[in-house]
Amino acid sequence: MRVELGTAIIPSAQVLEEMKGSTDGAVCVFDGIVRDNTCGRMTLFLDYEAYEEMALSQMRVLAAEALTRFPIRDVALLHRLGRLEVGETSVLIVVASAHRGAAFDACRWLIDTLKKTVPIWKKEHFADGVVWAAGEPFPDEIVAARETRETHE
Amino acid sequence: MARYATDMRVNVLYFGTLKDLFALPHEPLDVPDGATVETTLSLLRARTSKQSEVWRALAVAVNREYAGPATVLHEGDEVALLPPVSGGTQGRCER
């Protein structure tokens, strides 16, 4: 299991090669990269920030959970922080497995769950302004406040 | 039993858009003895004059673990306010 969070460039190709083992029949990769626009609005660069200690521990929990949920051999989960230019890798997930089905399933589960539960935020610097990216709603079991009550005590 | 009205001090951490809203990354906060996550959020929310979408669906971590509204705080706890994390838009655009 390889889990990393930091400002260094993520060496996607190298991580992929290092994850291959002799019992593997499949290595599935999700390489999340910085897009040059959001809904047509031109992006200059992104700033990622995290609640670092918690994000790293959450990433470790996720990687370990993937290894128990799916019949896979190994997982790499790397996320970058700081300023990222268009085309650079922000998140890399590599899943190695004897068979492709489990590798695909685990890879998809990892990125979807990471995007909802790991405390990392991105500030989008557009050509015409700066905004914090709207996040996915937290799963019900971890949300602490929801503005559903109309009345106030 | 005679008892002093006590406060306890927790350290509140702000992230993402909340860091901009409060204009600082963290601060010590005195809360009543026995305060919960929910009461702490009410205290903080009352301090912000402008409406913010961020209060709609917030997560809180106490000492780096997600914590529900009824979680009771203790002296010295690290209470982090976490806006929704930066998920992708999944191809959904608002306009």
PDB file of C-alpha atoms in Angstrom, chain B residues 48-79:
ATOM      1  CA  THR B  48     -20.986  35.783  10.788  1.00  0.00           C
ATOM      2  CA  SER B  49     -23.259  38.511   9.589  1.00  0.00           C
ATOM      3  CA  LYS B  50     -23.498  37.575   5.972  1.00  0.00           C
ATOM      4  CA  GLN B  51     -25.369  34.530   4.803  1.00  0.00           C
ATOM      5  CA  SER B  52     -23.173  31.847   3.424  1.00  0.00           C
ATOM      6  CA  GLU B  53     -24.034  28.728   1.510  1.00  0.00           C
ATOM      7  CA  VAL B  54     -21.311  26.938   3.413  1.00  0.00           C
ATOM      8  CA  TRP B  55     -23.475  26.338   6.490  1.00  0.00           C
ATOM      9  CA  ARG B  56     -25.869  24.273   4.427  1.00  0.00           C
ATOM     10  CA  ALA B  57     -23.890  21.039   4.542  1.00  0.00           C
ATOM     11  CA  LEU B  58     -20.895  21.183   6.774  1.00  0.00           C
ATOM     12  CA  ALA B  59     -18.872  18.385   8.295  1.00  0.00           C
ATOM     13  CA  VAL B  60     -16.971  18.723  11.532  1.00  0.00           C
ATOM     14  CA  ALA B  61     -13.953  16.767  12.674  1.00  0.00           C
ATOM     15  CA  VAL B  62     -13.009  16.592  16.335  1.00  0.00           C
ATOM     16  CA  ASN B  63      -9.388  15.607  16.835  1.00  0.00           C
ATOM     17  CA  ARG B  64      -9.216  14.576  13.167  1.00  0.00           C
ATOM     18  CA  GLU B  65     -12.206  12.241  13.193  1.00  0.00           C
ATOM     19  CA  TYR B  66     -15.580  13.101  11.674  1.00  0.00           C
ATOM     20  CA  ALA B  67     -17.979  13.980  14.490  1.00  0.00           C
ATOM     21  CA  GLY B  68     -21.761  14.277  14.562  1.00  0.00           C
ATOM     22  CA  PRO B  69     -23.698  17.275  15.989  1.00  0.00           C
ATOM     23  CA  ALA B  70     -24.238  15.622  19.387  1.00  0.00           C
ATOM     24  CA  THR B  71     -20.533  15.008  19.986  1.00  0.00           C
ATOM     25  CA  VAL B  72     -19.494  16.503  23.333  1.00  0.00           C
ATOM     26  CA  LEU B  73     -16.330  18.586  23.287  1.00  0.00           C
ATOM     27  CA  HIS B  74     -13.512  18.613  25.801  1.00  0.00           C
ATOM     28  CA  GLU B  75     -10.844  21.094  26.828  1.00  0.00           C
ATOM     29  CA  GLY B  76      -8.165  21.375  24.173  1.00  0.00           C
ATOM     30  CA  ASP B  77     -10.092  19.601  21.421  1.00  0.00           C
ATOM     31  CA  GLU B  78      -9.193  20.390  17.835  1.00  0.00           C
ATOM     32  CA  VAL B  79     -12.472  21.234  16.105  1.00  0.00           C
TER      33      VAL B  79
END
